[in-house]
Amino acid sequence: MFKNLLITVFLIITNNLISYSQTVGTINNTQDAYNGYTLLAPIRSTETYLINNCGQVINQWSSAHFAAASVYLLENGNLLRTAAIENPEISFGGVGGKIELFDWDGNLIWEYIYSSNLVSQHHDIFPLPNGNILMLAVTTMDTNEAIQAGRDPSKLEDGKLYNEQILELERVGTNQANIVWEWNIKDHLIQDFDSNKDNFGVIADNPQLLNINYLIGTNSGANWLHVNSIQYNEGLDQIVLSTRNLSEIYIIDHSTTTAEAASSSGGLYGKGGNFLYRWGNKEAYNKGNSSDRTLFAQHYPHWIPNGLTDEGKIMVFNNGTTSSASSVDIINPPTSTSGFYTYDSNGYLPTVAEWQYIDPIDPTNFFSGILSSGQRLPNGNTLICDGDSGYFFEIDTNNNKVWEYINPVATTEILSQGTVPTIGQNIVFRAIKFATDYPAFTGRDLTPGDPIELNFDISGCQILSVDEYSINNLVTIYPNPSNDIISLKSDLTIDEIEIFDLFGKKIKKEKYNDQIDIQNLSSGLYLLKFYSDNKFGVKKFIKE
């Protein structure tokens, strides 16, 4: 598997040449990578980091609690994060119970606990443009309530059922909040199991409702849905949420009042809190079977922001089945007018994703069974977080990996350069890269510190501007391929050259004198790094 090999093989690098010995931190940083700052909150850590492309820490925030899952860097420089606190009655992956807000300097300026024997915040939150915060939570339906709602009693393994809930919080003081809006999945159920109970109806005729008895496999525990993400679209005033256990995403209307959100009417789109759209698993609403399924335990569905490639479409990390393959998918839900989704008699479209990244060599080389994210970047690249390996990689439009990073924060320690992390040791929920001109950075001290990993070595990594890369296109190698002599054709004065093999080993370093003797090199592909007036470029050449 690629995950076991990626840190022991050399990855072709252009603007920096880091050897194969790099096992954590920045593994690959090329001139085609988007130059920005990446935010990560290792799940088994109390720290949140902002790093540059060389892995150097630009800022760091410390909490008394492990991250529950998501973190957000706000435009004013504040950090909004989930925090995991103990709750013996509600315990599953992603349970937090607390939200924290830190300023840029790491001062805790607000906190809010939503945790008891019957409720808990979990997984995700979202900072709204009006300053309020959307919070994802579960509340507990006891046996009687679940059965009255139409749940098959044989599917109540834990004697209770979790209702997924979204609350909108208005911050008050330093540790309080007003709940100004609320949505609950239990208000939008359907069942065809018992006509004497609530929510009875024909499931296939009501795709806007959730079948309370649909399960994938035998997962009849309280955590039957496991919603792992909520994201917001300001222009549409809609929320997209993701249920891992049912392999579906749902879009709901946020413009409703709380009363409308509990009903089937009202709001901009006239459907109250019912689903406006759903995708990923048509079997869940009796419009298909398991062969029609397009999502598998997915994470982080979100609208691609305006101004980016594929703006307005939905990107999602499609985790895949156990020991299978993951992908990053983009879908474009069909609409009649903006925000009004069309419905085909055979189910919600499209039938398949319109864009997909899978490993180009072997799909099974790229697999994360849990966590993970994808993000479209301003230069058209895509940042991917392979969460169960703590591995981030950025691909260009040709699916070439142009930046790679391995989280060095492990379960109980910070790993040292040269230590190989094992799968699951350094997990990360999500990774997001920010442009260097993001408003949070205005007026801040962005002097890079040391990388996170111990015994670091980033001597070969350089953060350069676009202008500093420009000489790469001003130089040509000829003849290429060659078996004896190569030269550089350019109007520039080339001062020095270095040659590296594909294992990162430096083969040659010398002043440049019109010709480079490669007769003693073995046949194969090499990288030539050349310097001119404090700038450099990298070219590939083939020795025949």
Steps between C-alpha positions, in 0.01 A plus 500: 500500500618851417456628855763259624737594220454872454742597772773267384513596135620819342240730353604713204544855615561815299549815703653311789680168511431319826647153529312176560598512869219751564233296680288775658434866436543630146589217264456679170470870417510596136475824308149399392367478856267774617699727731281530808460410866341170603291460816505166679374378835629148570217314670714358779648835589406815688686709241386664177767601248526735204795401280659618177589271210827403666317396814627792706255616766352842426266496803393254766205484741491292818193361674443291809301253288562278200337616179163330455533537125460830314678835536450828312729800456275805484569809290571706813777259602302318768504121516170316549540136601314202636625344823458150640374476857403184684145372459450138610140487370573621146823360366589447134766627264473876455319578826613834637257674731673836502582790266792735559595835347859626523646827375808503275728516802350188654280657765173316567228763452184283495399143573169316496412157634221295346534167673287297742367148541256569215676743262843573355662714235699284260721518190430833334408863547483784249563876546221695330554836330280673763734391780279217623615137505327192364553202729442132423375293793313186599207478739368173642168341407409235757347165406141622519562812294693307235231232467224762486694665216479170311829334581496122475560382861741234372720786379544661841814322606590757767145570614528857372544688174697816429320790335736717298456867570636830366489805728588857412676668791529870575798551728431663836774606740793265541320168547133530400292495183148566384349234275343706218417219254457124518454203266450134595500191278229341717252753356561366147458123520295241314440129555298218346543257791201575724187683386402561861807711569605849390652580160336210313502536122638389166876552512558514126242780471668710768872545420493825699474289819736252666403135545549438872550128439749508214840363597809393312594161637404432861583835657202520737674694777396840628752670270320386185569812293840632613476838330861617469480836325291814460592773251317816398434689176434868567367580151240222519450511879525121500681240710650176372552217747655156465392173662787254499296196606237541226745624234291802403521876495196723564434866427256693719365856509647732763267791417217347702388594848547233764130418476523468121816289535293248697236488225470425130424853381642849518835657426641625171450162337160417645593164652563596861767274648452213254783399271536726198743253347675174586765298325719195537271208575167468318426176683442709816175635351398193299607634162786260441707221647852456630641499146377860453697629797749777418621605847670286759547636856582844356629814677501878447249569223511874431427753230812609313532876566433756230802598294654152505496228236161320512352772720158424642536126455533259793829332582504200734761256629360157412668268750411164344441162654743324732831408330374654180577837343414862572429781258430871501183569303324806359129502420282771350143452626253591223271795576202667336606836643770582751455292815196310372613143432332286237387148575497216250241225539789256548668707769718806544761565232775492390549127457877529553748769597610731219859523630691250709853455630618146563856378515611495134718192538294276726174621662569293813816703560277786620269402783388659825216316667426787740533880526649692202425794268557658161535870419518688170775765505518837320759378248278208392684243711324278751618438857413155634517384862538122532387511859584158642864545392529868588617540141424816300573527131427762238435404140510718192249487215686201353480310829872543569589526867661841549505522883502228766504514877473237776369611839774437759266524802438145617283349773729579792793688351645720231682276254860554406614529141595149396219334695236331289144558631261207491147519360269656759782641713487857365140541384360836385133582444546765233770725350431843348747723315464879507629758256777721635272803456216351708375784724598317821865560413482876451731675745614171660853384567531210257866427564542124456604301806637148514310212345286288732708182471808440713848471345368683197691567181347741250827626360388409149159663524445854381190718493528720193274737316378444146755747367782295650388197303494683169848394384384139473332585171803693374731200483498196271708182528643365174540242369245315712525199514880475481767239572804723552470880512211736575489880491268774617362741242409839646581870493560475874838452659489159669725503806477149640323170438405199712381159382279271710382148440143391572593390850600854590871427496714786375715361218685809388557861600722730297544840343337512159726530196271459198502121511419233757662158473251222580691207348557339840133505595291187475212503255184656644315816596677779694426846634731790424480802729662819365572835665514847352531823697351357823216337312466141389304259287473126455493296180466129435727319261550142383838327483484239223 
